[in-house]
């Protein structure tokens, strides 16, 4: 599956124009478009492993990272992706800006928009925040996580990691385990993986499951052991520790005992099972270090690497769309 | 100020008291209804009577809206009593009951007096205050229910802040029962509804919205009904919104408890899917429910289980609404769209016209002891003349309310107010 060291020209040949002005949800794409975007990302994986990682697909473009929530992986990978593609990138974080002075989300975005950026990457703690901004600004908006709604670039990078590990996505059994209720990663992954023909299970206590989740086209399991039985991929979700206070789960040790992933429970999954986690991990809460750090099993470091390549592909596709529009 | 006598001839009269729905004419003088004549014939009218040819337009009592929020005192940029009264007049609403969650809270006879004086100066529609059931709406100490009633409060309520302490609620009901005061309460379990702006469902789960199950309403309603049974207080269920609590209501009514229930026009007109792509104008309290719940509510209105329809007018400024859904203020304006939205329900053949009119005139008037809400000679000449067929595309920006947060924006409704009269005075007249 891995392309052999193509340069930036090789990537350019695969250029795929994003079908929409904004990227807010995985449902903005159809399965064919997802395939093309993943192919494009493969090219960037190869490019990123070279000494010279630069391509000038975003030359002259400005990218603003507007992150209202703390983020290590997503923000740095969008920043790196933008820089490797030749864009000017700035990072805005709430504490350093006038948001701390009471400026509203929309006002902040409209102000930044007046500086003529081409792409605004936003993360916000409220569901629908990216969609709200997309209605108010003229640049392209990429949703880097909105509340408990979606995190589409994460689902794409997860799909890329899985496709590289298994050579396919259709027919894989993927168990998404843990706090599905509060997880935008789970929502985007369920939507994308079911769209691509994978069998998706969600596993966790009922208090951490969204209402009527059975109608999302997934199998619902409340026991980890049965939930991951025969699974090709076990995707663990981060348990936010503040959930203990809300009477959602009783304690960390009970959670780990019943829903934490360790070697023994993992033995029930299919042979060649791969373990994923969107990070940051709570070792000893949802995942045992022994499993997380085993390179034979864990795709967690691959996910981080794929994160940069996938975001380069998304940005390149966005830029291709902007270029096709021609001079206004 | 008393206007010359007027005669409305050739109208379609709908009188919720007698149940009459047919052609007729109405004579008003000295601010009151003087004569009600059925049929097409009209006697000779003396020259000093102004004659208004209705040409079959609907003439019915002016609407009585039991749940209106304004921003006065405390948040005047949202809505003043005057702007609300103008909006009401334009919407055919001739009496409004303002909610106590102002700043300061209406929990004191002096604030009641302030509202009544302001309303008197405005001289448009009747404005009645609802008093707070507990001091500062805090749900802890009982407010001065008796003094507020003497000052002019028509009922007491804790507005959007349900009383979670059952002991306090019991005492409010018990005390009010002794004085014959009507108590309204929003059935919502405050723990289950914490931060929720949507109904718990597959839809809100996919959108990732903070949500509360319908059970939050059922639980609180069942508690309230049990306390009503215990105390015998007259009770008004403030905005029932779903099928399950309607069953609780039906059982309690069958037991003969002294209860009435309201539904908001929003919950009769919209369902949760109208939230669509995080439309904050559809963020309401109680939240919009599923379509099954909406249909159950319409059916309950048609058979009289739901007694009263309210606008639940709740103005909000753009800066409160132009936010991510979970952070946006709940509520929608509704005074000007209440009647056309009701008529649209009628045109969709859901509810007979007489039943709808009853739910916004006589039923609310009786609940709070007003003589209005009927076309009986001697009753106040609070009237609305309305073309029930006229199509209307709602443009929120063109509404009179100072706030424009109407979920009906862009909707096509049927029905237009031609003229509104309060005590025989024309307070609104549509330009021809």
XYZ file of C-alpha atoms in Angstrom:
760
model
C 0.000 0.000 0.000
C 2.838 2.393 0.858
C 4.030 4.378 -2.098
C 7.808 4.398 -2.552
C 9.210 7.795 -1.792
C 7.395 9.992 -4.242
C 8.377 13.627 -4.138
C 6.215 16.668 -4.074
C 5.578 16.306 -7.829
C 4.133 12.879 -7.245
C 1.779 14.339 -4.661
C 0.813 17.103 -7.010
C -0.321 14.551 -9.600
C -2.807 13.159 -7.136
C -4.226 16.553 -6.299
C -7.864 16.228 -5.410
C -10.101 19.230 -4.951
C -12.181 19.189 -1.783
C -15.872 18.980 -2.721
C -17.011 21.732 -0.364
C -15.887 25.115 0.820
C -15.837 23.982 4.452
C -14.964 20.706 6.112
C -17.289 20.417 9.091
C -18.313 16.772 9.203
C -17.233 13.463 7.698
C -20.640 13.434 6.032
C -19.355 16.262 3.802
C -17.582 13.487 1.863
C -18.802 10.425 0.000
C -16.917 7.107 0.027
C -15.196 7.774 -3.312
C -13.989 11.164 -2.118
C -12.732 9.640 1.127
C -10.750 7.113 -0.925
C -9.181 9.875 -2.996
C -8.316 11.882 0.086
C -6.700 8.853 1.730
C -4.704 8.186 -1.458
C -3.523 11.771 -1.427
C -2.509 11.397 2.209
C -0.429 8.323 1.336
C 1.672 10.562 -0.856
C 2.274 12.909 2.045
C 3.256 10.024 4.322
C 6.056 9.282 1.904
C 6.979 12.948 1.585
C 7.086 13.351 5.357
C 9.641 10.552 5.641
C 12.086 12.355 3.359
C 14.704 14.808 4.537
C 13.085 17.617 2.601
C 9.430 17.633 3.507
C 8.371 20.785 1.744
C 5.768 21.087 -0.958
C 4.454 24.427 -2.124
C 0.821 23.522 -2.623
C -0.284 26.196 -0.153
C 2.285 28.809 -1.138
C 0.993 32.288 -0.449
C -1.963 30.951 1.533
C -2.650 31.872 5.144
C -3.859 29.350 7.675
C -5.147 30.355 11.088
C -5.430 27.814 13.862
C -8.118 29.027 16.240
C -8.113 26.683 19.214
C -10.445 27.442 22.092
C -9.575 24.145 23.738
C -6.115 22.922 24.602
C -4.699 20.518 22.050
C -1.287 19.024 21.409
C -1.708 16.622 18.530
C -4.345 18.312 16.456
C -3.017 21.838 16.683
C 0.625 20.933 16.092
C -0.230 18.618 13.225
C -2.340 21.249 11.479
C 0.470 23.755 12.064
C 3.101 21.409 10.706
C 0.885 20.391 7.815
C 0.325 24.023 6.848
C 4.027 24.880 7.119
C 5.179 21.870 5.138
C 2.804 22.890 2.389
C 4.254 26.401 2.345
C 1.411 28.332 4.005
C 1.811 31.121 6.533
C 0.428 29.693 9.757
C -0.555 31.460 12.930
C -1.926 29.917 16.088
C -4.530 31.708 18.153
C -5.343 30.537 21.612
C -7.968 32.084 23.866
C -5.793 33.121 26.744
C -3.510 35.235 24.588
C -6.263 36.997 22.695
C -9.220 39.261 23.195
C -11.500 36.274 23.794
C -10.272 36.594 27.345
C -11.617 40.157 27.259
C -15.120 38.965 26.502
C -15.152 39.010 22.712
C -17.590 36.449 21.355
C -16.690 33.521 19.167
C -18.338 35.056 16.120
C -16.679 38.447 16.628
C -13.262 36.832 16.997
C -13.750 34.838 13.838
C -15.074 37.806 11.878
C -12.073 39.853 13.012
C -9.640 37.165 11.936
C -11.563 36.760 8.699
C -10.961 40.427 7.904
C -7.220 39.639 7.817
C -7.951 37.582 4.695
C -6.899 34.114 5.757
C -7.654 31.314 3.318
C -8.369 28.618 5.839
C -9.542 28.808 9.442
C -9.033 25.693 11.535
C -11.243 25.806 14.597
C -11.595 23.799 17.744
C -14.257 24.809 20.248
C -15.907 23.232 23.248
C -19.449 23.668 21.930
C -21.156 21.415 19.414
C -21.948 23.300 16.225
C -19.342 26.039 16.780
C -17.566 25.293 13.485
C -20.867 25.312 11.631
C -21.761 28.661 13.203
C -18.462 30.185 12.067
C -18.824 28.763 8.580
C -22.001 30.832 8.243
C -20.255 34.024 9.320
C -16.881 34.061 7.531
C -15.809 34.073 3.898
C -12.739 31.829 4.244
C -12.839 28.045 4.389
C -13.469 26.537 7.802
C -12.076 23.207 8.958
C -13.622 21.649 12.029
C -10.853 20.440 14.316
C -13.337 19.324 16.961
C -16.597 20.952 18.049
C -17.875 19.985 21.475
C -19.329 16.525 21.446
C -20.249 16.654 17.784
C -17.489 15.837 15.294
C -13.749 15.659 14.778
C -13.629 14.726 11.098
C -9.873 14.958 10.471
C -9.317 12.514 13.348
C -11.684 9.990 11.771
C -9.853 10.318 8.453
C -6.439 9.814 10.024
C -7.784 6.806 11.911
C -9.115 5.418 8.645
C -5.744 6.008 7.016
C -3.947 4.197 9.853
C -6.339 1.249 9.595
C -6.163 1.069 5.827
C -2.364 0.986 5.957
C -2.413 -1.751 8.591
C -5.032 -3.969 6.965
C -5.000 -2.891 3.339
C -8.724 -2.279 3.438
C -11.507 -0.790 5.544
C -14.605 -2.549 4.208
C -15.427 -5.643 6.254
C -13.183 -4.779 9.216
C -14.753 -5.156 12.644
C -13.948 -2.076 14.691
C -14.831 -1.849 18.390
C -14.963 1.715 19.720
C -14.712 1.477 23.495
C -15.290 3.807 26.418
C -16.872 7.235 26.756
C -18.818 7.353 23.500
C -21.317 9.834 24.944
C -18.879 12.721 25.237
C -16.700 11.748 22.297
C -16.652 13.650 19.032
C -13.986 11.201 17.853
C -16.466 8.357 18.262
C -19.217 10.206 16.394
C -16.980 10.984 13.426
C -15.522 7.481 13.399
C -18.917 5.791 13.533
C -20.156 7.915 10.637
C -17.047 7.417 8.513
C -16.463 3.726 9.185
C -20.087 2.718 8.620
C -20.004 4.755 5.411
C -16.928 2.805 4.272
C -18.454 -0.590 5.033
C -16.738 -1.509 8.303
C -18.687 -3.280 11.064
C -18.702 -0.935 14.006
C -19.369 -1.831 17.619
C -19.551 0.570 20.492
C -18.619 -0.730 23.917
C -19.043 0.916 27.287
C -21.321 1.415 30.264
C -24.847 2.663 29.397
C -24.148 5.917 31.248
C -21.496 6.735 28.653
C -23.623 5.898 25.593
C -25.673 8.461 23.657
C -29.440 7.859 23.614
C -30.713 5.611 20.837
C -27.176 4.817 19.712
C -28.415 1.476 18.365
C -30.007 3.487 15.570
C -26.610 4.751 14.413
C -26.021 1.507 12.555
C -23.696 0.041 15.178
C -23.760 -2.922 17.541
C -23.979 -1.857 21.160
C -22.119 -3.825 23.841
C -21.917 -3.189 27.552
C -19.181 -5.736 28.289
C -15.680 -5.207 26.964
C -14.952 -8.906 26.690
C -17.867 -9.633 24.374
C -17.596 -6.248 22.703
C -14.076 -6.818 21.414
C -14.448 -10.552 20.713
C -13.221 -11.151 17.179
C -12.571 -7.448 16.539
C -9.846 -6.452 14.068
C -9.428 -3.022 15.593
C -9.994 -1.950 19.186
C -10.232 1.806 19.453
C -10.058 3.053 23.025
C -11.459 6.459 23.907
C -10.165 8.793 26.542
C -12.183 8.804 29.761
C -12.329 12.349 31.014
C -11.524 12.134 34.664
C -14.108 14.727 35.635
C -16.787 12.202 34.633
C -16.302 10.536 38.018
C -18.029 13.483 39.660
C -21.137 13.303 37.504
C -22.132 9.825 38.752
C -21.411 8.411 35.310
C -18.910 5.842 36.558
C -18.074 5.048 40.175
C -14.274 4.979 40.229
C -11.170 4.690 38.116
C -10.331 1.255 39.419
C -13.781 -0.106 38.656
C -13.659 1.447 35.210
C -10.288 -0.096 34.455
C -11.420 -3.480 35.716
C -14.549 -3.544 33.567
C -13.746 -1.397 30.524
C -9.979 -0.860 30.589
C -7.991 -2.684 27.917
C -5.279 -5.055 29.040
C -3.473 -7.984 27.485
C -5.861 -10.560 28.912
C -9.002 -8.944 27.539
C -7.307 -8.207 24.243
C -6.711 -11.945 23.755
C -10.387 -12.264 22.861
C -10.015 -10.046 19.818
C -9.136 -11.394 16.367
C -5.597 -12.525 15.636
C -3.567 -9.578 14.343
C -5.764 -7.116 16.225
C -4.550 -3.530 16.292
C -5.207 -1.093 19.108
C -5.843 2.603 18.582
C -6.303 5.633 20.815
C -6.880 9.248 19.741
C -4.839 10.503 22.714
C -4.070 11.783 25.195
C -4.142 8.440 27.023
C -4.983 7.818 30.646
C -2.678 4.902 31.270
C -4.171 2.522 33.754
C -7.670 3.960 33.320
C -8.799 3.005 29.845
C -5.633 1.321 28.610
C -2.774 -0.654 30.116
C 0.720 0.602 29.197
C 1.718 -2.916 28.264
C -0.779 -2.844 25.404
C -0.377 0.814 24.474
C 3.394 0.520 24.052
C 3.539 -2.788 22.175
C 4.519 -1.934 18.593
C 3.156 -5.292 17.368
C -0.307 -4.316 18.513
C -0.499 -0.582 18.955
C -1.195 1.833 16.095
C -1.107 4.803 18.441
C 2.190 6.249 17.186
C 1.126 5.609 13.574
C -2.006 7.614 14.253
C 0.110 10.610 15.214
C 2.263 10.277 12.103
C -0.813 9.830 9.903
C -2.294 12.905 11.553
C 0.207 15.193 9.855
C -0.099 13.494 6.462
C -3.884 13.395 6.615
C -4.096 17.067 7.484
C -1.676 17.910 4.672
C -4.036 16.056 2.337
C -7.075 17.926 3.668
C -5.308 21.286 3.335
C -3.992 20.464 -0.122
C -7.481 19.448 -1.243
C -8.914 22.639 0.221
C -6.271 24.695 -1.591
C -6.978 22.852 -4.829
C -10.595 23.860 -4.475
C -9.644 27.477 -3.787
C -7.340 27.485 -6.849
C -10.010 26.060 -9.117
C -12.331 28.853 -8.170
C -10.009 31.182 -9.996
C -9.628 34.921 -9.445
C -12.731 36.435 -7.965
C -61.050 58.540 25.536
C -64.215 56.496 25.052
C -64.630 56.069 21.330
C -67.860 56.424 19.435
C -70.046 53.317 19.276
C -69.041 50.893 16.552
C -70.892 48.185 14.722
C -69.117 45.290 13.088
C -71.429 43.956 10.429
C -71.156 40.921 8.224
C -68.534 39.226 10.341
C -67.927 35.578 11.073
C -68.427 35.649 14.826
C -66.785 33.048 16.981
C -67.858 33.195 20.609
C -66.160 30.702 22.881
C -68.742 31.174 25.621
C -71.852 30.245 23.643
C -69.959 28.127 21.143
C -71.508 30.154 18.305
C -69.565 30.156 15.048
C -71.432 31.853 12.227
C -72.411 35.097 10.574
C -73.460 37.989 12.711
C -72.833 41.519 13.821
C -71.617 43.077 16.994
C -72.336 46.470 18.461
C -69.932 47.994 20.951
C -70.280 51.105 23.008
C -68.671 52.579 26.108
C -65.852 50.079 25.804
C -68.165 47.132 26.159
C -70.006 44.744 23.945
C -73.569 46.090 23.677
C -75.307 43.751 21.268
C -74.552 40.438 19.671
C -76.755 39.687 16.650
C -76.705 36.308 14.994
C -77.370 35.861 11.314
C -76.972 38.082 8.286
C -79.740 40.566 9.013
C -78.744 43.930 10.361
C -81.138 46.390 11.879
C -81.030 50.032 10.949
C -78.081 51.711 12.569
C -78.242 55.294 13.699
C -75.773 57.691 12.096
C -73.634 58.227 15.179
C -72.531 54.610 15.062
C -69.383 53.913 13.078
C -70.085 50.982 10.858
C -67.341 48.516 9.948
C -68.078 46.089 7.139
C -66.268 42.891 7.917
C -67.044 40.997 4.709
C -66.870 37.637 6.376
C -63.674 38.268 8.333
C -63.366 36.533 11.690
C -64.373 38.605 14.702
C -63.556 37.010 18.029
C -62.459 38.047 21.498
C -58.939 39.461 21.732
C -56.336 36.926 22.755
C -55.294 36.497 26.383
C -51.672 35.394 26.610
C -50.724 33.987 29.998
C -46.977 33.754 29.394
C -45.093 36.790 28.128
C -41.615 37.891 29.069
C -40.452 41.420 28.579
C -37.175 42.952 29.620
C -38.785 45.558 31.846
C -37.552 46.192 34.430
C -33.908 45.263 34.025
C -33.292 44.288 30.403
C -35.046 46.969 28.368
C -32.926 46.529 25.205
C -34.618 43.144 24.769
C -38.180 44.324 25.129
C -40.008 46.996 27.058
C -43.571 46.781 28.281
C -44.417 49.270 25.571
C -42.786 47.348 22.722
C -44.362 44.127 23.989
C -47.747 45.836 24.169
C -47.377 47.124 20.611
C -46.383 43.669 19.419
C -49.358 42.208 21.262
C -51.772 44.696 19.698
C -50.405 43.891 16.242
C -50.890 40.202 16.966
C -54.480 40.522 18.165
C -53.467 39.884 21.773
C -55.417 42.186 24.080
C -54.263 40.942 27.489
C -50.796 39.803 28.456
C -49.506 38.338 31.682
C -45.856 39.237 32.213
C -43.530 36.816 33.929
C -41.815 37.657 37.221
C -38.219 36.818 36.182
C -37.255 40.426 35.621
C -34.553 42.391 37.396
C -35.660 43.085 40.072
C -37.835 40.025 40.313
C -41.589 40.619 40.670
C -41.672 39.229 44.186
C -42.797 42.373 45.935
C -46.036 44.408 45.732
C -44.023 47.528 44.819
C -42.749 45.921 41.615
C -46.268 44.735 40.816
C -47.412 48.322 41.229
C -44.600 49.589 38.989
C -45.643 47.223 36.176
C -49.299 48.203 36.469
C -48.517 51.935 36.416
C -46.285 51.567 33.378
C -48.978 49.573 31.610
C -51.594 52.192 32.433
C -49.416 54.912 30.876
C -48.865 52.892 27.729
C -52.634 52.555 27.180
C -52.468 49.816 24.592
C -53.327 46.324 25.793
C -54.083 45.056 29.287
C -50.946 44.069 31.156
C -51.169 41.853 34.226
C -48.180 40.752 36.253
C -47.579 37.223 37.488
C -45.837 37.235 40.843
C -42.884 35.123 41.899
C -43.861 32.110 43.975
C -40.646 32.330 45.975
C -38.488 35.285 46.955
C -36.037 36.143 44.189
C -37.259 32.989 42.429
C -34.702 31.217 44.580
C -37.067 28.403 45.469
C -36.429 28.762 49.192
C -38.681 31.281 50.918
C -42.261 32.012 49.944
C -42.856 35.430 48.369
C -45.632 37.722 49.625
C -48.346 35.974 47.659
C -51.224 37.704 49.402
C -49.858 41.226 49.133
C -48.928 40.728 45.508
C -52.407 39.468 44.775
C -53.881 42.557 46.423
C -51.533 44.697 44.317
C -52.831 43.083 41.140
C -51.011 39.816 40.415
C -53.152 37.320 38.540
C -51.195 34.200 39.442
C -47.865 33.184 40.947
C -45.111 31.189 39.282
C -41.415 30.525 39.571
C -41.111 31.193 35.802
C -38.250 29.203 34.287
C -36.777 28.164 37.613
C -38.715 25.176 38.874
C -38.974 24.825 42.635
C -36.887 21.749 43.346
C -37.583 21.623 47.082
C -40.831 19.678 47.433
C -41.456 21.032 50.893
C -41.312 24.629 49.669
C -43.583 23.746 46.747
C -46.049 22.078 49.058
C -46.188 25.143 51.283
C -46.597 27.533 48.359
C -49.491 25.436 47.073
C -51.025 25.093 50.491
C -50.781 28.804 51.299
C -52.064 29.791 47.859
C -54.983 27.411 48.250
C -56.097 29.238 51.365
C -56.132 32.543 49.500
C -57.550 31.116 46.282
C -54.448 32.049 44.294
C -53.630 30.196 41.094
C -50.119 28.675 41.110
C -48.296 27.986 37.837
C -45.231 25.781 37.667
C -42.959 24.597 34.872
C -42.601 20.844 35.171
C -38.869 20.237 34.767
C -36.603 18.268 37.041
C -33.727 20.721 37.545
C -31.088 18.002 37.884
C -32.053 16.133 34.760
C -32.428 19.323 32.759
C -29.159 20.870 33.918
C -27.623 22.769 30.980
C -29.869 20.924 28.517
C -31.050 22.813 25.446
C -32.400 19.829 23.537
C -34.515 16.752 24.047
C -32.588 13.550 24.585
C -32.957 11.650 21.324
C -31.058 10.063 18.506
C -31.076 13.426 16.746
C -29.601 15.484 19.592
C -27.161 12.653 20.336
C -25.777 12.883 16.820
C -25.498 16.656 17.052
C -23.686 16.255 20.365
C -26.021 18.614 22.210
C -26.551 18.723 25.954
C -29.970 17.116 26.322
C -32.561 16.047 28.857
C -35.074 13.221 28.552
C -38.824 13.838 28.456
C -38.874 12.037 31.818
C -37.525 15.248 33.369
C -40.912 16.798 32.643
C -42.956 13.762 33.667
C -41.155 13.397 37.002
C -41.731 16.994 38.069
C -45.309 16.995 36.812
C -46.124 13.844 38.783
C -44.668 15.443 41.898
C -46.664 18.605 41.377
C -49.869 16.686 40.744
C -49.378 14.705 43.942
C -48.870 17.955 45.859
C -51.968 19.459 44.250
C -53.914 16.440 45.438
C -52.481 16.949 48.901
C -53.208 20.674 49.120
C -56.182 21.247 46.833
C -54.562 24.301 45.272
C -55.626 25.600 41.863
C -52.774 24.692 39.590
C -51.617 25.668 36.113
C -49.168 23.374 34.352
C -46.832 25.800 32.612
C -46.115 24.465 29.116
C -46.652 20.762 28.880
C -44.682 19.560 25.891
C -44.681 15.794 25.376
C -46.857 12.697 25.166
C -45.763 11.030 28.411
C -46.584 13.965 30.713
C -49.906 14.352 28.864
C -50.811 10.904 30.155
C -50.047 12.028 33.706
C -52.175 15.103 33.128
C -55.079 13.062 31.780
C -55.042 10.782 34.827
C -54.991 13.725 37.216
C -57.827 15.476 35.408
C -59.837 12.272 35.484
C -59.425 12.286 39.258
C -60.981 15.750 39.272
C -57.960 17.760 40.437
C -58.281 21.547 39.980
C -55.682 21.742 37.216
C -55.293 23.508 33.911
C -52.491 23.068 31.433
C -50.909 25.329 28.856
C -48.929 24.480 25.743
C -46.790 26.917 23.834
C -47.495 27.647 20.196
C -43.873 26.714 19.477
C -44.313 23.156 20.697
C -47.482 22.874 18.638
C -45.703 24.153 15.521
C -42.144 22.791 15.583
C -40.288 19.621 16.437
C -36.666 18.962 17.370
C -35.632 18.532 13.740
C -36.251 22.243 13.235
C -33.027 22.764 15.198
C -31.395 21.463 12.019
C -27.898 22.858 11.754
C -27.793 24.255 15.295
C -30.488 26.899 14.799
C -30.467 28.754 18.091
C -33.847 30.409 17.417
C -35.243 26.918 17.987
C -33.521 26.566 21.341
C -36.462 26.729 23.714
C -37.291 25.897 27.276
C -38.812 23.283 27.421
C -36.813 22.049 24.439
C -38.520 21.131 21.185
C -39.655 17.510 21.244
C -40.088 14.777 18.678
C -42.840 14.797 16.048
C -44.849 12.172 17.972
C -44.909 14.488 20.963
C -45.990 17.434 18.817
C -48.863 15.452 17.321
C -49.896 14.240 20.787
C -49.927 17.843 21.973
C -52.145 18.941 19.077
C -54.497 16.063 19.741
C -54.620 16.959 23.451
C -55.441 20.552 22.536
C -58.204 19.394 20.199
C -59.896 17.315 22.874
C -59.431 19.876 25.614
C -56.846 18.048 27.702
C -54.589 21.003 27.082
C -56.711 23.997 28.059
C -54.692 27.027 27.054
C -52.204 28.019 24.380
C -49.541 30.618 25.191
C -47.036 32.436 23.017
C -44.235 31.876 25.575
C -42.902 35.173 24.247
C -39.262 35.360 25.354
C -37.190 38.041 23.647
C -33.442 37.561 23.213
C -30.883 39.831 21.588
C -28.587 38.702 18.747
C -25.602 38.493 21.092
C -27.479 35.936 23.191
C -28.506 33.886 20.172
C -25.527 34.237 17.835
C -23.567 31.691 19.850
C -22.951 27.963 19.729
C -26.214 26.178 20.502
C -25.330 25.032 24.014
C -24.281 28.565 24.989
C -27.206 30.422 23.402
C -30.127 31.767 25.439
C -33.345 29.763 25.168
C -36.652 31.268 24.122
C -38.507 32.735 21.172
C -40.702 35.760 20.615
C -44.266 34.913 19.709
C -46.831 37.650 20.372
C -47.209 38.627 16.734
C -47.184 35.093 15.350
C -49.459 33.396 17.902
C -52.723 33.929 16.033
C -51.461 33.190 12.494
C -49.659 30.093 13.779
C -52.866 28.881 15.452
C -54.843 29.558 12.299
C -52.251 27.582 10.361
C -52.920 24.642 12.687
C -56.600 25.059 11.885
C -55.954 25.164 8.144
C -53.950 21.973 8.432
C -57.284 20.575 9.720
C -55.823 19.616 13.011
C -58.077 21.478 15.410
C -61.530 23.069 14.976
C -61.398 26.859 14.892
C -63.740 27.297 17.856
C -61.556 25.081 20.015
C -58.409 27.025 19.106
C -60.067 30.355 19.812
C -61.327 29.065 23.144
C -57.784 28.096 24.156
C -56.457 31.614 23.663
C -59.435 33.650 24.858
C -62.027 32.312 27.244
C -59.928 29.571 28.827
C -57.026 31.823 29.871
C -59.415 34.644 30.831
C -61.351 32.326 33.124
C -58.152 30.918 34.592
C -57.140 34.336 35.891
C -60.638 35.689 36.502
C -61.006 38.189 33.676
C -64.389 39.142 32.240
C -62.775 39.291 28.794
C -62.475 36.419 26.350
C -66.125 36.248 25.242
C -68.576 38.084 22.986
C -71.285 38.364 25.616
C -73.050 41.734 25.992
C -71.497 43.505 28.933
C -68.063 41.966 28.427
C -65.179 44.318 27.648
C -64.878 45.139 23.956
C -61.481 43.440 23.590
C -61.712 42.161 20.053
C -59.699 41.032 17.106
C -60.823 41.182 13.496
C -58.877 38.814 11.350
C -58.662 37.534 7.782
C -58.127 33.874 8.456
C -57.226 33.028 4.865
C -54.589 35.678 4.172
C -51.198 34.108 3.421
C -48.292 35.590 5.257
C -44.550 35.082 4.952
C -43.034 35.829 8.326
C -40.059 38.183 8.212
C -38.606 38.420 11.706
C -36.886 41.713 10.914
C -40.286 43.270 10.181
C -41.820 42.255 13.521
C -42.500 44.956 16.089
C -40.802 43.294 19.059
C -37.446 44.822 19.921
C -35.928 41.345 19.713
C -36.251 39.391 16.481
C -35.683 35.827 17.673
C -38.648 34.257 15.924
C -38.442 30.599 14.945
C -41.223 31.377 12.454
C -38.835 33.565 10.441
C -39.205 32.562 6.809
C -42.259 30.400 7.496
C -45.475 30.718 5.573
C -48.462 31.125 7.871
C -52.087 31.794 7.085
C -54.061 34.517 8.845
C -53.644 38.265 9.235
C -54.897 40.602 11.961
C -56.962 43.431 10.452
C -57.905 45.278 13.610
C -57.421 44.967 17.351
C -59.613 46.704 19.920
C -59.065 47.055 23.643
C -61.984 48.390 25.685
C -63.557 49.546 22.434
C -60.479 51.536 21.348
C -58.684 50.599 18.136
C -55.121 49.803 19.214
C -53.998 48.295 15.934
C -55.291 48.547 12.404
C -53.655 46.911 9.412
C -52.963 49.238 6.543
C -55.127 48.254 3.569
